[in-house]
PDB file of C-alpha atoms and ligand atoms in Angstrom:
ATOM      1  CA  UNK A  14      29.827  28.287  14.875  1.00 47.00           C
ATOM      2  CA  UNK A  15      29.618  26.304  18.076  1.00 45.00           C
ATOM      3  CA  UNK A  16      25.479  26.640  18.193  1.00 47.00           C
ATOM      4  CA  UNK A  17      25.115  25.396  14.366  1.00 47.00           C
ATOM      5  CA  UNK A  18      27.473  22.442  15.327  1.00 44.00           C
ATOM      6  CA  UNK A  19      25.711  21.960  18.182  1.00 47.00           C
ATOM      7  CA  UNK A  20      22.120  22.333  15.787  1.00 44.00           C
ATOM      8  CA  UNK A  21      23.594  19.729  13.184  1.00 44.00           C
ATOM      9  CA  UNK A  22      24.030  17.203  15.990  1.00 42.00           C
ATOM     10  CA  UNK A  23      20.826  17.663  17.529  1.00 41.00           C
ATOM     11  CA  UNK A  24      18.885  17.250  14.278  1.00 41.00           C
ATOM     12  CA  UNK A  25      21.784  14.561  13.150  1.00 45.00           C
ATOM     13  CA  UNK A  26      20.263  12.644  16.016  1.00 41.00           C
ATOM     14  CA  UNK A  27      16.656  13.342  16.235  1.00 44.00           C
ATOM     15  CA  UNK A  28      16.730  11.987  12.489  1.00 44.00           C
ATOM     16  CA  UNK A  29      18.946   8.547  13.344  1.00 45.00           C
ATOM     17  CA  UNK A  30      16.462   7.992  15.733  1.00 45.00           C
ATOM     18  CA  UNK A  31      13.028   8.316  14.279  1.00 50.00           C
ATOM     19  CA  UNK A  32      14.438   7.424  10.651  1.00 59.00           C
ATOM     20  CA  UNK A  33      12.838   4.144  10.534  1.00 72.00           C
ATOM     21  CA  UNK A  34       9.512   5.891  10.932  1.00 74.00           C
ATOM     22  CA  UNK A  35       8.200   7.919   8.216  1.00 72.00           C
ATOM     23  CA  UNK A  36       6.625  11.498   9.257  1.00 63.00           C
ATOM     24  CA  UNK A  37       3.344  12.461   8.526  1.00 55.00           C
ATOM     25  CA  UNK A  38       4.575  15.833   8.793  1.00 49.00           C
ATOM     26  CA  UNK A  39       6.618  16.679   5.363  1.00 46.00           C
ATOM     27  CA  UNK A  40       7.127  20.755   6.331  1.00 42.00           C
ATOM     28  CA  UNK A  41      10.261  19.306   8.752  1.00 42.00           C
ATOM     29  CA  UNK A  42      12.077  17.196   6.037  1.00 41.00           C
ATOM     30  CA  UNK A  43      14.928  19.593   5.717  1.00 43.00           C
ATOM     31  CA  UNK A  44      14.533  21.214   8.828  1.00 41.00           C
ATOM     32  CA  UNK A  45      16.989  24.244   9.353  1.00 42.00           C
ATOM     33  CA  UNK A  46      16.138  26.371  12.120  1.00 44.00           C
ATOM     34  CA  UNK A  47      15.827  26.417  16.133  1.00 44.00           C
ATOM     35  CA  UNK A  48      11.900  26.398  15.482  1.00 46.00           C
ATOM     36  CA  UNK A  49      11.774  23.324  13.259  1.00 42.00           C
ATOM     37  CA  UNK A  50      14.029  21.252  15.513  1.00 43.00           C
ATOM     38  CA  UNK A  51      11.046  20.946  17.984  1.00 42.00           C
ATOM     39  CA  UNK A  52       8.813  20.366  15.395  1.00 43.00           C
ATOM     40  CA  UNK A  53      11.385  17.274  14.552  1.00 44.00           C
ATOM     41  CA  UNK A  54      11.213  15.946  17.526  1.00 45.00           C
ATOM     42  CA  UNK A  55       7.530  16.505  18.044  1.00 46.00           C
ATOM     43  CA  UNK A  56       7.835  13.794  15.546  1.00 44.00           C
ATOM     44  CA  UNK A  57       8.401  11.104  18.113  1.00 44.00           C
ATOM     45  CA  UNK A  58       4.788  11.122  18.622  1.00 51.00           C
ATOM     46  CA  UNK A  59       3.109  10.702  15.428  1.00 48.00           C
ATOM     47  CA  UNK A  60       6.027   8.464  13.602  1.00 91.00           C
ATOM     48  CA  UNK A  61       4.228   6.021  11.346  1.00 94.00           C
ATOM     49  CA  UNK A  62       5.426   2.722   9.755  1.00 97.00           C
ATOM     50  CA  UNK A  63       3.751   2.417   6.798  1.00 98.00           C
ATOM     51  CA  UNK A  64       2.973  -1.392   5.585  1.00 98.00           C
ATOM     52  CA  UNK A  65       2.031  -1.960   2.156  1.00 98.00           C
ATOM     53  CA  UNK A  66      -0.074  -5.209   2.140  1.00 98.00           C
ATOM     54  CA  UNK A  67      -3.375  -6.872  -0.120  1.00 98.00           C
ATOM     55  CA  UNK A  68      -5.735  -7.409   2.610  1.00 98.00           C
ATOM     56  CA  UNK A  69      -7.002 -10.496   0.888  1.00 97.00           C
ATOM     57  CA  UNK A  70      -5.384 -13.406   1.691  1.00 98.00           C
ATOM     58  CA  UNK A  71      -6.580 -15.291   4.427  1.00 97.00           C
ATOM     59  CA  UNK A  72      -4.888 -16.154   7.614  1.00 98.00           C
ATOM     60  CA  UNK A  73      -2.386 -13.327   6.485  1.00 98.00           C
ATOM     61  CA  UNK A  74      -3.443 -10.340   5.940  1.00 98.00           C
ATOM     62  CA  UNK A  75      -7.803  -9.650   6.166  1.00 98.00           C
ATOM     63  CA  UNK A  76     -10.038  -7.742   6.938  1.00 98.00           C
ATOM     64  CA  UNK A  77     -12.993  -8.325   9.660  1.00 97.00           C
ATOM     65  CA  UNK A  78     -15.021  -5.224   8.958  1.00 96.00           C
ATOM     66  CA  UNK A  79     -12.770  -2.181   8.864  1.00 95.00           C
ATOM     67  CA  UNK A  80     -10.018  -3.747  10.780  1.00 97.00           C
ATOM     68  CA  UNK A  81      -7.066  -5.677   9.463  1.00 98.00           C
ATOM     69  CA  UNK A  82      -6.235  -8.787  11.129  1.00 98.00           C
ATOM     70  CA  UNK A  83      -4.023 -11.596  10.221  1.00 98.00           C
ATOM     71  CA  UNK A  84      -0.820 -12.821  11.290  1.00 98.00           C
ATOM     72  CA  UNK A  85       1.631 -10.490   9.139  1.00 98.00           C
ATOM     73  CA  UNK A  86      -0.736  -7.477  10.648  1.00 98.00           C
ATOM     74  CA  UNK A  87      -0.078  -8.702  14.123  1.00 98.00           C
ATOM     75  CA  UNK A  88       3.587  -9.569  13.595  1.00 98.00           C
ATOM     76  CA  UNK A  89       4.253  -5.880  11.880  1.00 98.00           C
ATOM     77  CA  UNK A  90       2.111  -3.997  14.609  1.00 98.00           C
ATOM     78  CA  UNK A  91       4.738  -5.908  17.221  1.00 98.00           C
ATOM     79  CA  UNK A  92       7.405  -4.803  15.014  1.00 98.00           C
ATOM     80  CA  UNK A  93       6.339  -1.408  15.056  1.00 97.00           C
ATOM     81  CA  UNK A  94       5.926  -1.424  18.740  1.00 96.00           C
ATOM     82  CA  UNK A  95       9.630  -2.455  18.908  1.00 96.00           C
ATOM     83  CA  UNK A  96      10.846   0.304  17.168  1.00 95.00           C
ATOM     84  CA  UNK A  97       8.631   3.037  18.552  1.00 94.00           C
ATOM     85  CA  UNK A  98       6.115   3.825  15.849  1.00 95.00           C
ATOM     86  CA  UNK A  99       2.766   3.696  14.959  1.00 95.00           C
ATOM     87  CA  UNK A 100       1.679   0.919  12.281  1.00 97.00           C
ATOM     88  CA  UNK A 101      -0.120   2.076   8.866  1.00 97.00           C
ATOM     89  CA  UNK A 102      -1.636  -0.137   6.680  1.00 98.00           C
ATOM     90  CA  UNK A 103      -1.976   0.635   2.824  1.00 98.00           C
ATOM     91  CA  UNK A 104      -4.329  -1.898   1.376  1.00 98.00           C
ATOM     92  CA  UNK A 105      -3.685  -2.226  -2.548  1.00 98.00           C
ATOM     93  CA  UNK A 106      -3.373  -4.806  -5.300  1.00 98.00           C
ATOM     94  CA  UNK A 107      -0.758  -7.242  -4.374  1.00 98.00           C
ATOM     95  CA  UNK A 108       0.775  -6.506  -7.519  1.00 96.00           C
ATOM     96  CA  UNK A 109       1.281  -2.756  -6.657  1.00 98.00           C
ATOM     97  CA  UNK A 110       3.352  -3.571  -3.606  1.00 98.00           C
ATOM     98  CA  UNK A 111       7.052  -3.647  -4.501  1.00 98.00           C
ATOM     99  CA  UNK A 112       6.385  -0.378  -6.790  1.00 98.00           C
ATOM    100  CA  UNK A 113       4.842   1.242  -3.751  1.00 98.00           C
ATOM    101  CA  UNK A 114       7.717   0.429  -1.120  1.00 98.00           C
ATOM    102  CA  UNK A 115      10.352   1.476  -3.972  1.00 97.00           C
ATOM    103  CA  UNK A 116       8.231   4.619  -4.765  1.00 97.00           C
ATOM    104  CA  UNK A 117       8.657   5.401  -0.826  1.00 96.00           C
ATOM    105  CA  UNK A 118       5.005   5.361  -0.541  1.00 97.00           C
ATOM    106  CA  UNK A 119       5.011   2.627   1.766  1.00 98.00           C
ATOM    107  CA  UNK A 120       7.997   1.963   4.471  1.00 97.00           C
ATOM    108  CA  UNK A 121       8.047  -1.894   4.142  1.00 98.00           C
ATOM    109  CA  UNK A 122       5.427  -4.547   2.094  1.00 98.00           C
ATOM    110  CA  UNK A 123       4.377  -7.566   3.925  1.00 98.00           C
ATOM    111  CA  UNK A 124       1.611  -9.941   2.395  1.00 98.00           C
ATOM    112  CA  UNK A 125       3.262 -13.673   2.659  1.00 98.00           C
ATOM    113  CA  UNK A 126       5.170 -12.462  -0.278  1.00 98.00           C
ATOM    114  CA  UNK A 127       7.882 -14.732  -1.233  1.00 98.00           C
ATOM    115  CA  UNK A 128      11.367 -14.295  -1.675  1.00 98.00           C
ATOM    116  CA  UNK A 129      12.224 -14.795  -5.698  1.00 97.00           C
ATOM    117  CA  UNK A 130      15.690 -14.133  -7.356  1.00 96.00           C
ATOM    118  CA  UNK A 131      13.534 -11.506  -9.751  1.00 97.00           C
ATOM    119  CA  UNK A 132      12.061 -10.202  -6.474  1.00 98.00           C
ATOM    120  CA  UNK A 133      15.487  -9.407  -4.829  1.00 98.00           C
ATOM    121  CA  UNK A 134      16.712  -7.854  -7.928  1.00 98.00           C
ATOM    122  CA  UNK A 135      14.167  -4.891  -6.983  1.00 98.00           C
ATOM    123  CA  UNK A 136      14.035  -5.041  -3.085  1.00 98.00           C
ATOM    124  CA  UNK A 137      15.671  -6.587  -0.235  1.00 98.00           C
ATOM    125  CA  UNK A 138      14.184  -9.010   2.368  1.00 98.00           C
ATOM    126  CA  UNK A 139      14.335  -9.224   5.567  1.00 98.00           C
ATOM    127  CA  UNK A 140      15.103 -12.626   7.226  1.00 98.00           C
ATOM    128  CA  UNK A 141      12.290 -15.378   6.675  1.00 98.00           C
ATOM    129  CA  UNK A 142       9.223 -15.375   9.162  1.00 97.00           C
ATOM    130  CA  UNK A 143       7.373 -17.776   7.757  1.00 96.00           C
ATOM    131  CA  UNK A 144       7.430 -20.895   5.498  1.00 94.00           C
ATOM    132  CA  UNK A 145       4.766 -21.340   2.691  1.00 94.00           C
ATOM    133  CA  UNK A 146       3.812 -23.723   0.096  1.00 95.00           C
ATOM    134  CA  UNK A 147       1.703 -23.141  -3.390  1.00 96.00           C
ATOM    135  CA  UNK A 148      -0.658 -25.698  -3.287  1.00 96.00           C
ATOM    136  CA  UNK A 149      -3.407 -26.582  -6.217  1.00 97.00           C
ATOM    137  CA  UNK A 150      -7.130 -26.341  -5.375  1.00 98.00           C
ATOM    138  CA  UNK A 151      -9.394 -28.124  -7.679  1.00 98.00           C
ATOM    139  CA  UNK A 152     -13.261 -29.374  -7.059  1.00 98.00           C
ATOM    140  CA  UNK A 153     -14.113 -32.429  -5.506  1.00 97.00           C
ATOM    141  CA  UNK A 154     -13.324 -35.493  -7.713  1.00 95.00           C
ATOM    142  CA  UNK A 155     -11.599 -33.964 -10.361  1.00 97.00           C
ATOM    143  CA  UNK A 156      -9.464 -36.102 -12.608  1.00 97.00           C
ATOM    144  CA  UNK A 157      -6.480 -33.716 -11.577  1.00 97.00           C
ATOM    145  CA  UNK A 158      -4.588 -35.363  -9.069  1.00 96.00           C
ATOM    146  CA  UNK A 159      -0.962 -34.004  -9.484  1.00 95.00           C
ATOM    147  CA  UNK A 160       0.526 -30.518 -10.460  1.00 95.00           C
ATOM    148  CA  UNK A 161       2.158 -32.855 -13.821  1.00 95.00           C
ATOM    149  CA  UNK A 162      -2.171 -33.297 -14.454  1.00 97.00           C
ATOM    150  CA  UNK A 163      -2.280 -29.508 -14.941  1.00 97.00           C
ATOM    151  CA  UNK A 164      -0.864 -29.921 -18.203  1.00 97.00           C
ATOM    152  CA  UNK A 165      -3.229 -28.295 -21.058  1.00 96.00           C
ATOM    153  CA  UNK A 166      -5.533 -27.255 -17.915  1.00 98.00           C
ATOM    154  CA  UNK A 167      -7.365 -23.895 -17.058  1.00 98.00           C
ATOM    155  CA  UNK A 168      -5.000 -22.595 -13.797  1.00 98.00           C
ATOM    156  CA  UNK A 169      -6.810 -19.747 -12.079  1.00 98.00           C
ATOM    157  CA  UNK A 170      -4.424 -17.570 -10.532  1.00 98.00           C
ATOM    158  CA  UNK A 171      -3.454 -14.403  -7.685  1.00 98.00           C
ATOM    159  CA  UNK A 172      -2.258 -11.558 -10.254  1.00 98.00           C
ATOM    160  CA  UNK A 173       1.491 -11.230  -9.709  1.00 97.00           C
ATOM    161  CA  UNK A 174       1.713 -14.535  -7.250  1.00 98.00           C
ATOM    162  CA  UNK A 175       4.296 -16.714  -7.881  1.00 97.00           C
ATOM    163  CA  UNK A 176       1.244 -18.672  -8.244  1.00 97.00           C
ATOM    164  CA  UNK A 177       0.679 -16.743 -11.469  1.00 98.00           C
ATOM    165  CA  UNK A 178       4.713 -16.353 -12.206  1.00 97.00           C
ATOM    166  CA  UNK A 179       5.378 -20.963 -11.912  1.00 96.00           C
ATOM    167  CA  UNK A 180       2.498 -21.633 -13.690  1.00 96.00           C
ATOM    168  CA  UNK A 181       3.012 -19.232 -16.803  1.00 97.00           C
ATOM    169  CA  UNK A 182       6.663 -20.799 -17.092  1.00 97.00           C
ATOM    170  CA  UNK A 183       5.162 -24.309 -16.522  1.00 96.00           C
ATOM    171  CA  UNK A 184       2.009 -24.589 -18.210  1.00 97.00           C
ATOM    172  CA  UNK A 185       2.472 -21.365 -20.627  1.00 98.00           C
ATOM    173  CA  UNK A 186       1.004 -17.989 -20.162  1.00 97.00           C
ATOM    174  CA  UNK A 187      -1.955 -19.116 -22.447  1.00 98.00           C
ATOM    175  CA  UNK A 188      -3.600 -21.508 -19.940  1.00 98.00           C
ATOM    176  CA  UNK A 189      -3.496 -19.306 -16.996  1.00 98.00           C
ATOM    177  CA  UNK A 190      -6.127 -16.636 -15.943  1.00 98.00           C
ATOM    178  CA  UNK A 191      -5.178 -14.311 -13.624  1.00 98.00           C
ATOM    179  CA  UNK A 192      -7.670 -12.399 -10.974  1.00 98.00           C
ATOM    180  CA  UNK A 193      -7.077  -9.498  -8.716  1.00 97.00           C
ATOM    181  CA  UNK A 194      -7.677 -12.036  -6.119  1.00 97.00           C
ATOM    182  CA  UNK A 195      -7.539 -15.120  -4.694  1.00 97.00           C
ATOM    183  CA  UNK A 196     -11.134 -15.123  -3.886  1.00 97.00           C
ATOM    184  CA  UNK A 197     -11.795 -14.707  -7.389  1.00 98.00           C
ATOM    185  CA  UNK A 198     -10.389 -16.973  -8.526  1.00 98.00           C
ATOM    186  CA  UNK A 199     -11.842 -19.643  -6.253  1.00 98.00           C
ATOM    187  CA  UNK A 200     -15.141 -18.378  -7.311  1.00 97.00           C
ATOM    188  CA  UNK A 201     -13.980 -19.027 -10.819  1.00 98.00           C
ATOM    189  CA  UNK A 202     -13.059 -22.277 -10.279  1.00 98.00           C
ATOM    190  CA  UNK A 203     -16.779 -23.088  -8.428  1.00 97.00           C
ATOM    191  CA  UNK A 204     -18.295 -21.595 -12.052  1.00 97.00           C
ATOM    192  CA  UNK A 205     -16.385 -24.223 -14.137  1.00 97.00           C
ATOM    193  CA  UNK A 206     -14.124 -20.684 -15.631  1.00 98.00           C
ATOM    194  CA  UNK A 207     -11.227 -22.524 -14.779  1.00 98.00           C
ATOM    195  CA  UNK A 208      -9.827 -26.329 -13.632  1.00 98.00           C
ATOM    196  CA  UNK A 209      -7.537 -25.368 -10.809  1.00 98.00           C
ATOM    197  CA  UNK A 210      -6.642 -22.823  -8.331  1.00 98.00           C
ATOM    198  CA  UNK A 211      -2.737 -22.330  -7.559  1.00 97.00           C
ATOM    199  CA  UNK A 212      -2.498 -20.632  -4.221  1.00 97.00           C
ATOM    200  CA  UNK A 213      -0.433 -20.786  -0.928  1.00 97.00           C
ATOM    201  CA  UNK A 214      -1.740 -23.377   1.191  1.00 96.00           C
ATOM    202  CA  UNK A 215      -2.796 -21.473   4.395  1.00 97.00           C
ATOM    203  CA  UNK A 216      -5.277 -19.507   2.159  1.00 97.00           C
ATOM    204  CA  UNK A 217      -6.336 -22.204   0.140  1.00 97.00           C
ATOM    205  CA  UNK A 218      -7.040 -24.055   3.587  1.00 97.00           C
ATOM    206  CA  UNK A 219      -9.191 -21.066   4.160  1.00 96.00           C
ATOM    207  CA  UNK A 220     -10.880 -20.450   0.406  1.00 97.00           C
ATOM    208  CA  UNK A 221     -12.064 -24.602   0.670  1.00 97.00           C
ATOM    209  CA  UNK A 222     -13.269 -24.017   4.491  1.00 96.00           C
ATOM    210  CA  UNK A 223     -15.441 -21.272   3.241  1.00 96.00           C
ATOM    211  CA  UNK A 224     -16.649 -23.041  -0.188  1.00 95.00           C
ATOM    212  CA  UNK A 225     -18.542 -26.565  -0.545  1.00 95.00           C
ATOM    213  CA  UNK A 226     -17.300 -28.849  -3.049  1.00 97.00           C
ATOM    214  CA  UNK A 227     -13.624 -27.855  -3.593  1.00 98.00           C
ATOM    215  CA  UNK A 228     -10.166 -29.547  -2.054  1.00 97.00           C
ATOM    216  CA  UNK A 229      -6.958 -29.061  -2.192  1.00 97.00           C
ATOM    217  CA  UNK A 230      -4.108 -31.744  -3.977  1.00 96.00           C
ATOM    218  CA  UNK A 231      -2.105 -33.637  -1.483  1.00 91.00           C
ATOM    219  CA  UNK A 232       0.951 -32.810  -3.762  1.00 87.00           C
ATOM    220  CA  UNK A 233       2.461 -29.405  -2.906  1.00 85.00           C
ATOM    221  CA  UNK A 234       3.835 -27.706  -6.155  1.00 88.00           C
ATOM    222  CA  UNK A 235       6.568 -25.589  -4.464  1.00 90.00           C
ATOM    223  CA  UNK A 236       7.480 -24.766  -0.734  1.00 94.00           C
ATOM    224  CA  UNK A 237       8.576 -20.684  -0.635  1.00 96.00           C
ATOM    225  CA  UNK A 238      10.125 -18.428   2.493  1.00 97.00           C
ATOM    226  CA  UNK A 239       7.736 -15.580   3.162  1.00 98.00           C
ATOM    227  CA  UNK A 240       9.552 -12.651   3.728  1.00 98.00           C
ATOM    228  CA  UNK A 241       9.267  -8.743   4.084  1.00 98.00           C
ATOM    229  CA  UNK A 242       9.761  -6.372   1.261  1.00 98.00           C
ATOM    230  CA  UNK A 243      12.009  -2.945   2.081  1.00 98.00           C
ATOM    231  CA  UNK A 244      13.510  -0.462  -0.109  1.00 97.00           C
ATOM    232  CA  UNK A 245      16.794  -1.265  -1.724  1.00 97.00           C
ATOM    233  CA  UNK A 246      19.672  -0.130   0.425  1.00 95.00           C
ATOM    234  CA  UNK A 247      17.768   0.952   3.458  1.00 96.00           C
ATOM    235  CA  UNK A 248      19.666  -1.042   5.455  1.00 96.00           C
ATOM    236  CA  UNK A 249      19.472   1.142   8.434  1.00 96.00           C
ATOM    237  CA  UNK A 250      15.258   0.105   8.586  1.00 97.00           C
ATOM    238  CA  UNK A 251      16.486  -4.104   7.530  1.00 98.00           C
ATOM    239  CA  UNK A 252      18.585  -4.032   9.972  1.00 98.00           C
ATOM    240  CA  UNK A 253      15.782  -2.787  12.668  1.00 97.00           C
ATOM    241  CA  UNK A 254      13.150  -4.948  11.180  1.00 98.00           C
ATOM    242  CA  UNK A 255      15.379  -8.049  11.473  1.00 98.00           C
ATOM    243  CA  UNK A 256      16.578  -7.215  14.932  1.00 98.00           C
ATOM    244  CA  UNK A 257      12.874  -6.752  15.666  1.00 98.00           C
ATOM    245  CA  UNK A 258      11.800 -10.265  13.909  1.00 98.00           C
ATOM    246  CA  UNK A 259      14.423 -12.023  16.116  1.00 98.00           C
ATOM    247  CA  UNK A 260      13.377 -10.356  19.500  1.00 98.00           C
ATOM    248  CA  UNK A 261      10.172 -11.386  18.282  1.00 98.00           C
ATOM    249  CA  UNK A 262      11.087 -15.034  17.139  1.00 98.00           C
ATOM    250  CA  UNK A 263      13.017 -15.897  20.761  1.00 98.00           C
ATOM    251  CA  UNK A 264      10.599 -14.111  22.874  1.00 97.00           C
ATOM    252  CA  UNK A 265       7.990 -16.477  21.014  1.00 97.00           C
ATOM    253  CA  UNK A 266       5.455 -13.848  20.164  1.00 98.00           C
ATOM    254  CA  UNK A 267       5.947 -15.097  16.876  1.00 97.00           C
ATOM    255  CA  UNK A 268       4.719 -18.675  17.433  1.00 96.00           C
ATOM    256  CA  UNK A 269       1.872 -17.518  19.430  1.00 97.00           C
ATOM    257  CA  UNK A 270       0.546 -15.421  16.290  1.00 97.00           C
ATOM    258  CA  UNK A 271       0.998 -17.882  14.102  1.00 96.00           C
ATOM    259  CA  UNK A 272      -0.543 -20.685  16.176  1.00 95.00           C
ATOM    260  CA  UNK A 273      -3.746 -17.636  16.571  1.00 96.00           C
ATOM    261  CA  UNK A 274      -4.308 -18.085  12.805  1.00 96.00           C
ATOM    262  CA  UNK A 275      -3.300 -21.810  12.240  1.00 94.00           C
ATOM    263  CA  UNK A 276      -3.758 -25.062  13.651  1.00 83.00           C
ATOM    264  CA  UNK A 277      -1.046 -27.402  14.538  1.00 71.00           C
ATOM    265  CA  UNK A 278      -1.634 -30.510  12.243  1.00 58.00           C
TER     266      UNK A 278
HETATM  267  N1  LIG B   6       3.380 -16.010  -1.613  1.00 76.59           N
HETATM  268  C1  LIG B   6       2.866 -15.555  -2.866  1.00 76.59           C
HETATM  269  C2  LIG B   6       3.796 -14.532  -3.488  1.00 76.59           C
HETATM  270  O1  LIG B   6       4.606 -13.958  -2.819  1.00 76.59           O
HETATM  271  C3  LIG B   6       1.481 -14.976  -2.766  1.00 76.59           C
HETATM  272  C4  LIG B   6       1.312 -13.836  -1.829  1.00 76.59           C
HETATM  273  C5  LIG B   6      -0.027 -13.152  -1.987  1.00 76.59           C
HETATM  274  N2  LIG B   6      -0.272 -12.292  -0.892  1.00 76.59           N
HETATM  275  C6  LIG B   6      -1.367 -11.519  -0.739  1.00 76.59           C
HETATM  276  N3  LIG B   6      -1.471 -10.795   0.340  1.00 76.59           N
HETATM  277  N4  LIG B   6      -2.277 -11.509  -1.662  1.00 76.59           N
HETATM  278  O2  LIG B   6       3.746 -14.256  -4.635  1.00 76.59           O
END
């Protein structure tokens, strides 16, 4: 009786302390015997955090060949380094990520999303790491010079975006084409498809570095918290991602990502 106690502890343990890590090894969910207790804690070495993210969106999340860069990549491989694990990336349609971190594909999604009232009602989010702002892209000299000029406009939108979610309330769902991303929609905008571009600003700094002829309004059309995305009710891996973001935030590794990826103005 003693030894079984003795086995529920062990494995009571070895599973509060590598739970915020997913294992790549599914045999020792359930573990039972003496055998598949090592095998748990052989876990310790290959414990993966798994990011959901849309590697597509300049400064935040890109990629420079095969690697991802970006600030969220940099500020979730420190977090993962604060809580032990490895960081995995899962590249996919922005629009796939809060269905892939409440599928339990993914551990956590983090792509500037912003937090929404709709958004919370399927996921929680951890504290705020970052502010952002929807700004409207639109070429050089256009007669649009406010967000209230949109009216009866093309809007070329990020699928899913709250880009795509303000406009379609604003301007009506009619007037608004959505693309799978940003990019695209840029492009779409060079090509006359569309009028104007509603994106963060950061990557819509980026989208009218790398095009001729485009700018961006001086009027912002909404200012958002960017947030990260985790499973309803795991509080146990909120709590160690929040802890992690304010080790992070005092110790200033924050800043210095951030100020990597963007210039002070
Ligand atoms: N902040 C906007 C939102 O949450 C856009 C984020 C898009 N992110 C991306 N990686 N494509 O809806």
């Amino acid at each position: 009786m003693k030894k079984i106690l003795a086995l529920i502890l062990v494995l009571a343990l070895s599973v509060f302390a590598f739970a915020a890590c997913s294992s790549d090894k599914d045999e020792n969910k359930g573990a039972q015997t003496e055998n598949e207790v090592e095998a748990v804690q052989d876990d310790k070495e290959t414990a993966t955090l798994k990011m959901a993210t849309n590697a597509a969106f300049p400064p935040y999340e890109y990629k420079e060949g095969e690697k991802f860069v970006g600030i969220d990549v940099e500020i979730a491989r420190e977090i993962a380094a604060e809580l032990g694990c490895e960081l995995e990336i899962i590249d996919m349609e922005f629009d796939s990520i809060i269905t892939s971190v409440n599928a339990g594909e993914a551990d956590f999604g983090m792509a500037g999303m912003t937090v929404t009232e709709d958004r919370l009602k399927e996921v929680d989010f951890s504290d705020s790491y970052a502010t952002g702002v929807q700004s409207i892209i639109v070429k050089s000299g256009s007669t649009i010079k406010t967000p209230d000029d949109l009216a009866g406009k093309k809007i070329g939108v990020q699928l899913g975006t709250t880009g795509d979610i303000y406009s379609c309330d604003d301007f009506g769902e009619e007037n608004v084409t959505k693309f799978s991303k940003g990019a695209d929609a840029v492009l779409a905008l060079k090509g006359g498809e569309v009028d104007a571009v509603i994106i963060d600003n950061e990557p819509a700094k980026a989208f009218v570095a790398a095009n001729t002829g485009l700018e961006i309004l001086g009027t912002d059309y909404a200012v958002e918290d960017y947030a990260i995305a985790i499973k309803k009710g795991n509080t146990e891996l909120l709590t160690k991602i929040n802890d992690a973001l304010e080790t992070l935030s005092e110790n200033g590794t924050i800043d210095t990502i951030i100020g990597k990826y963007i210039s002070a103005e």
